[in-house]
Short mmCIF file of C-alpha atoms in Angstrom, two decimals:
data_model
loop_
_atom_site.label_atom_id
_atom_site.label_comp_id
_atom_site.label_asym_id
_atom_site.label_seq_id
_atom_site.Cartn_x
_atom_site.Cartn_y
_atom_site.Cartn_z
CA MET A 1 16.31 -27.20 -6.49
CA ASP A 2 16.35 -28.28 -10.11
CA LEU A 3 19.96 -27.57 -10.90
CA HIS A 4 19.59 -27.97 -14.67
CA ARG A 5 16.96 -25.17 -14.87
CA ASN A 6 17.98 -23.39 -11.61
CA VAL A 7 14.39 -23.40 -10.43
CA ARG A 8 13.14 -24.07 -6.91
CA THR A 9 10.85 -27.09 -6.91
CA ALA A 10 9.82 -27.15 -3.27
CA GLU A 11 10.39 -25.31 0.01
CA ILE A 12 9.78 -26.78 3.52
CA ARG A 13 9.80 -24.73 6.61
CA CYS A 14 10.52 -27.13 9.39
CA GLY A 15 10.55 -24.62 12.21
CA GLU A 16 13.70 -26.11 13.75
CA VAL A 17 17.30 -26.90 12.89
CA CYS A 18 18.00 -29.38 10.18
CA ARG A 19 21.32 -31.08 10.52
CA ALA A 20 21.28 -33.40 7.41
CA ALA A 21 19.20 -34.35 4.45
CA THR A 22 19.32 -37.04 1.82
CA PHE A 23 17.20 -38.23 -1.14
CA LEU A 24 15.66 -41.76 -0.92
CA HIS A 25 15.12 -43.92 -4.04
CA ASP A 26 14.49 -40.77 -6.23
CA GLU A 27 14.09 -37.04 -6.03
CA THR A 28 10.38 -37.38 -5.00
CA MET A 29 11.25 -38.34 -1.52
CA VAL A 30 13.67 -36.67 0.93
CA ALA A 31 14.57 -37.46 4.51
CA VAL A 32 15.63 -34.67 6.84
CA ALA A 33 17.41 -35.06 10.15
CA GLN A 34 15.81 -32.38 12.35
CA ARG A 35 16.27 -31.46 16.03
CA LYS A 36 14.59 -34.54 17.56
CA TYR A 37 13.51 -36.93 14.87
CA VAL A 38 13.97 -37.92 11.24
CA TYR A 39 11.13 -36.69 8.91
CA VAL A 40 10.33 -37.86 5.40
CA TYR A 41 8.86 -35.37 2.90
CA ASP A 42 7.59 -35.64 -0.67
CA GLN A 43 8.33 -33.46 -3.63
CA ASP A 44 5.52 -31.06 -2.72
CA GLY A 45 6.82 -30.50 0.79
CA ALA A 46 4.13 -32.65 2.51
CA GLU A 47 5.29 -34.74 5.56
CA VAL A 48 4.93 -38.44 4.74
CA HIS A 49 6.49 -40.13 7.79
CA ARG A 50 8.08 -39.39 11.07
CA MET A 51 10.68 -41.82 12.42
CA ALA A 52 10.40 -41.35 16.10
CA LYS A 53 12.98 -44.00 16.99
CA HIS A 54 15.74 -41.90 15.31
CA LEU A 55 16.47 -39.59 18.17
CA GLU A 56 18.59 -36.45 17.74
CA PRO A 57 19.99 -37.44 14.36
CA GLU A 58 23.07 -35.74 13.04
CA HIS A 59 23.96 -37.72 9.91
CA LEU A 60 21.94 -39.60 7.26
CA SER A 61 22.75 -42.12 4.62
CA TYR A 62 20.47 -44.02 2.22
CA LEU A 63 21.33 -47.56 1.07
CA PRO A 64 19.57 -47.65 -2.38
CA PHE A 65 19.93 -51.38 -3.03
CA HIS A 66 18.54 -52.32 0.44
CA PHE A 67 15.92 -49.52 0.80
CA LEU A 68 17.37 -48.74 4.23
CA LEU A 69 17.77 -45.27 5.70
CA ALA A 70 20.55 -45.03 8.29
CA SER A 71 20.92 -42.22 10.87
CA ALA A 72 23.72 -41.59 13.34
CA GLY A 73 22.46 -39.89 16.45
CA HIS A 74 24.03 -37.55 18.96
CA ALA A 75 24.05 -40.31 21.65
CA GLY A 76 26.21 -42.53 19.42
CA TRP A 77 23.54 -44.89 18.11
CA LEU A 78 23.49 -46.00 14.47
CA LYS A 79 19.91 -46.89 13.42
CA TYR A 80 18.39 -48.42 10.32
CA ASN A 81 14.87 -48.06 8.98
CA ASP A 82 13.20 -49.90 5.98
CA VAL A 83 11.62 -47.08 3.86
CA SER A 84 9.59 -49.54 1.78
CA THR A 85 7.67 -50.94 4.68
CA GLY A 86 8.34 -48.32 7.40
CA GLN A 87 9.69 -50.91 9.81
CA PHE A 88 12.57 -50.33 12.15
CA VAL A 89 15.36 -52.78 11.26
CA ALA A 90 18.32 -52.47 13.59
CA GLU A 91 20.20 -50.20 16.02
CA HIS A 92 23.88 -50.38 17.03
CA ASN A 93 25.57 -48.64 19.92
CA THR A 94 28.88 -47.35 18.69
CA LYS A 95 30.04 -46.55 22.21
CA ALA A 96 32.13 -43.69 20.85
CA GLY A 97 29.90 -40.69 21.56
CA ALA A 98 28.51 -38.35 18.98
CA PRO A 99 29.66 -39.13 15.44
CA ARG A 100 31.67 -36.56 13.57
CA SER A 101 31.13 -37.83 9.98
CA LEU A 102 29.38 -40.57 8.07
CA ALA A 103 29.88 -41.96 4.58
CA GLN A 104 28.77 -45.00 2.65
CA ASN A 105 30.79 -47.34 0.41
CA PRO A 106 28.82 -47.46 -2.86
CA GLN A 107 29.95 -50.97 -3.70
CA THR A 108 29.42 -52.76 -0.31
CA ALA A 109 26.82 -50.51 1.39
CA VAL A 110 29.12 -50.48 4.48
CA LEU A 111 28.85 -47.26 6.51
CA CYS A 112 32.13 -45.58 7.59
CA MET A 113 31.73 -43.43 10.63
CA GLY A 114 34.28 -41.03 12.01
CA HIS A 115 34.59 -40.51 15.73
CA GLY A 116 36.10 -37.89 18.08
CA ASN A 117 38.89 -40.24 19.26
CA GLY A 118 40.44 -40.48 15.76
CA VAL A 119 38.91 -43.86 14.92
CA CYS A 120 36.87 -44.68 11.78
CA SER A 121 34.60 -47.60 12.28
CA LEU A 122 32.78 -49.70 9.60
CA TRP A 123 29.20 -50.92 10.15
CA SER A 124 26.66 -53.19 8.62
CA PRO A 125 23.01 -53.52 9.68
CA ALA A 126 23.41 -57.30 10.20
CA GLN A 127 26.32 -57.00 12.71
CA SER A 128 25.93 -55.40 16.14
CA LYS A 129 29.70 -54.83 16.33
CA PRO A 130 31.85 -52.84 13.86
CA LEU A 131 33.28 -54.81 10.99
CA ALA A 132 36.60 -52.96 11.41
CA ARG A 133 38.07 -50.18 13.47
CA LEU A 134 40.80 -48.04 11.95
CA LEU A 135 42.88 -45.53 13.85
CA CYS A 136 43.15 -42.68 11.30
CA HIS A 137 44.15 -39.49 13.03
CA ARG A 138 45.44 -38.01 16.33
CA GLY A 139 42.24 -35.92 16.52
CA ALA A 140 38.58 -36.12 15.59
CA VAL A 141 37.73 -37.52 12.18
CA ASP A 142 35.61 -34.72 10.80
CA ALA A 143 35.48 -35.90 7.16
CA VAL A 144 34.95 -39.35 5.57
CA ALA A 145 34.48 -40.26 1.91
CA CYS A 146 34.51 -43.45 -0.14
CA ALA A 147 35.44 -43.76 -3.82
CA PHE A 148 32.80 -44.87 -6.27
CA ASP A 149 34.57 -48.11 -7.03
CA GLY A 150 34.95 -48.85 -3.31
CA THR A 151 38.70 -49.11 -3.46
CA TYR A 152 39.80 -46.06 -1.49
CA LEU A 153 38.70 -44.32 1.74
CA ALA A 154 39.56 -40.70 2.46
CA THR A 155 39.56 -39.27 5.91
CA GLY A 156 40.27 -35.75 7.23
CA GLY A 157 41.06 -35.05 10.91
CA MET A 158 41.44 -32.17 13.28
CA ASP A 159 45.20 -32.80 13.25
CA GLY A 160 45.31 -31.19 9.80
CA PHE A 161 45.93 -34.39 7.84
CA VAL A 162 44.06 -35.78 4.90
CA LYS A 163 44.74 -39.53 4.42
CA VAL A 164 43.76 -41.98 1.66
CA TRP A 165 43.39 -45.62 2.67
CA ASP A 166 43.37 -48.70 0.56
CA CYS A 167 40.14 -50.62 1.50
CA ARG A 168 41.80 -53.92 0.47
CA THR A 169 44.80 -53.69 2.85
CA TRP A 170 43.63 -50.88 5.21
CA ARG A 171 46.94 -49.08 4.85
CA ALA A 172 47.46 -45.43 4.17
CA VAL A 173 48.67 -45.00 0.60
CA LYS A 174 48.81 -41.20 0.65
CA GLU A 175 48.66 -38.48 3.29
CA LEU A 176 48.67 -34.71 3.00
CA ARG A 177 49.21 -32.13 5.75
CA LEU A 178 47.37 -28.86 5.43
CA SER A 179 49.37 -26.02 6.82
CA GLY A 180 47.39 -24.28 9.55
CA ARG A 181 44.05 -25.66 8.33
CA ALA A 182 41.88 -28.60 9.24
CA PRO A 183 39.57 -30.18 6.66
CA VAL A 184 35.85 -30.06 7.27
CA ASP A 185 34.86 -32.37 4.37
CA VAL A 186 36.27 -34.62 1.64
CA ALA A 187 34.45 -35.92 -1.50
CA PHE A 188 35.24 -38.27 -4.38
CA SER A 189 34.19 -37.77 -7.99
CA GLN A 190 33.26 -40.48 -10.23
CA THR A 191 36.60 -40.33 -12.00
CA GLY A 192 38.66 -40.29 -8.78
CA ARG A 193 39.07 -36.58 -8.20
CA ILE A 194 39.34 -35.70 -4.47
CA ALA A 195 37.93 -32.46 -3.14
CA VAL A 196 39.31 -31.27 0.17
CA THR A 197 37.16 -28.61 1.77
CA CYS A 198 38.50 -26.35 4.54
CA ALA A 199 36.93 -23.42 6.26
CA LYS A 200 37.46 -20.88 3.53
CA SER A 201 38.88 -22.76 0.54
CA VAL A 202 38.40 -25.89 -1.55
CA GLU A 203 41.26 -27.82 -3.17
CA ILE A 204 40.76 -30.49 -5.78
CA TYR A 205 43.44 -33.20 -6.35
CA GLU A 206 43.68 -35.17 -9.52
CA SER A 207 43.64 -38.67 -8.00
CA ALA A 208 44.61 -40.68 -4.94
CA LYS A 209 47.95 -41.49 -6.44
CA LYS A 210 48.78 -37.84 -6.94
CA LEU A 211 47.53 -36.53 -3.59
CA LYS A 212 51.15 -35.60 -2.51
CA ALA A 213 51.70 -33.28 -5.40
CA PHE A 214 52.94 -29.88 -4.41
CA GLN A 215 50.10 -27.99 -6.17
CA PRO A 216 46.47 -29.13 -6.24
CA TYR A 217 44.64 -29.68 -9.43
CA LEU A 218 42.26 -26.82 -8.78
CA SER A 219 41.84 -24.30 -5.91
CA HIS A 220 38.81 -22.16 -5.02
CA LYS A 221 38.63 -19.61 -2.22
CA LEU A 222 35.36 -18.66 -0.54
CA ASP A 223 34.73 -14.92 0.03
CA GLY A 224 34.05 -14.33 3.66
CA SER A 225 32.06 -17.53 4.37
CA HIS A 226 32.87 -20.74 6.12
CA ALA A 227 32.32 -23.94 4.13
CA THR A 228 30.53 -26.89 5.61
CA ASN A 229 30.32 -29.63 3.04
CA SER A 230 30.93 -30.52 -0.65
CA VAL A 231 29.59 -33.01 -3.12
CA PHE A 232 30.27 -33.84 -6.83
CA ARG A 233 27.34 -33.94 -9.19
CA PRO A 234 27.25 -37.34 -10.99
CA PHE A 235 27.93 -37.40 -14.72
CA GLU A 236 28.79 -33.68 -14.73
CA ASP A 237 32.05 -31.78 -14.11
CA VAL A 238 30.54 -29.70 -11.25
CA LEU A 239 31.40 -29.63 -7.56
CA LEU A 240 28.80 -28.11 -5.15
CA VAL A 241 30.21 -26.47 -2.00
CA GLY A 242 27.86 -25.51 0.87
CA HIS A 243 28.82 -22.63 3.04
CA ALA A 244 27.32 -20.08 5.46
CA LEU A 245 25.97 -17.86 2.60
CA GLY A 246 24.55 -20.51 0.24
CA VAL A 247 25.90 -22.96 -2.33
CA ASP A 248 28.72 -22.47 -4.87
CA SER A 249 29.01 -24.38 -8.20
CA ILE A 250 32.57 -25.02 -9.15
CA LEU A 251 33.57 -26.29 -12.61
CA VAL A 252 35.95 -29.28 -12.22
CA PRO A 253 37.03 -30.60 -15.66
CA GLY A 254 37.11 -34.34 -15.89
CA ALA A 255 35.22 -34.97 -12.58
CA GLY A 256 32.11 -36.63 -14.01
CA GLU A 257 31.84 -39.91 -15.81
CA ALA A 258 31.54 -39.26 -19.55
CA SER A 259 29.65 -42.30 -20.57
CA TYR A 260 26.45 -43.38 -18.88
CA ASP A 261 26.09 -47.16 -18.45
CA ALA A 262 22.39 -48.07 -18.22
CA ILE A 263 23.13 -51.77 -17.83
CA ASP A 264 25.59 -51.11 -14.99
CA GLY A 265 27.93 -53.89 -15.93
CA ASP A 266 25.31 -56.66 -16.29
CA LEU A 267 26.50 -58.42 -19.39
CA SER A 268 23.82 -61.12 -19.16
CA LEU A 269 21.42 -58.74 -20.89
CA ILE A 270 23.56 -58.45 -24.05
CA HIS A 271 23.22 -61.04 -26.86
CA ILE A 272 26.08 -61.24 -29.28
CA SER A 273 25.57 -63.17 -32.48
CA GLU A 274 28.13 -63.76 -35.24
CA PRO A 275 27.26 -62.55 -38.72
CA THR A 276 25.99 -65.15 -41.16
#
């Protein structure tokens, strides 16, 4: 879908369940986790590649600076594939069963995986063992999200808690208990807004430091449909919420970054000369 024009650009009928999907380097290529394998399609809906070694995938994540596509399978294996050459790169056995959630740290490209035993593990393609293991909840970790600056990690568990962790010290800086509800997804915006998605409602908190506030920044209720996931649109004040009946677009003021940095912090390309 072209969200600016609200026009459908392509439609692919896979003929089987699709558990996850992600764009690759741009919008012309999309990877879909289907019932048995991972498939790659182009913008016209044509099948480009089938990754047969990614068995029963449930979660997908693309590492844009490494050209690696990662999939977490039902058997508990985390696998990496190089999309530029099509070669299989690495596979790691998490030994924790089927993953419940998967998120990527945009600054370090480390994958954070939530498990059914309340543990969140951190993975890199170069290491066969987790970089760290964090006991987050007393139930399954159904939601994981990383801030855009890589400073904070948000987790949501079946115990009804949403916790924000400092990635520098791995200590919980804030925690919120949802009364009678369990979060199904959490998401960070570019400016630090936190969206907590439950079965029939979405709550947005202003920042990680204000997560314990009595009232959320915004609240949105879904009419008779169960939410599944949520994601902020970059550089726009819009939150997309996927549910059983479709997708809702929620206006969240101040969620998107106002100024676009094309240089992305590389000051070596800027030449400053004093006036003569």
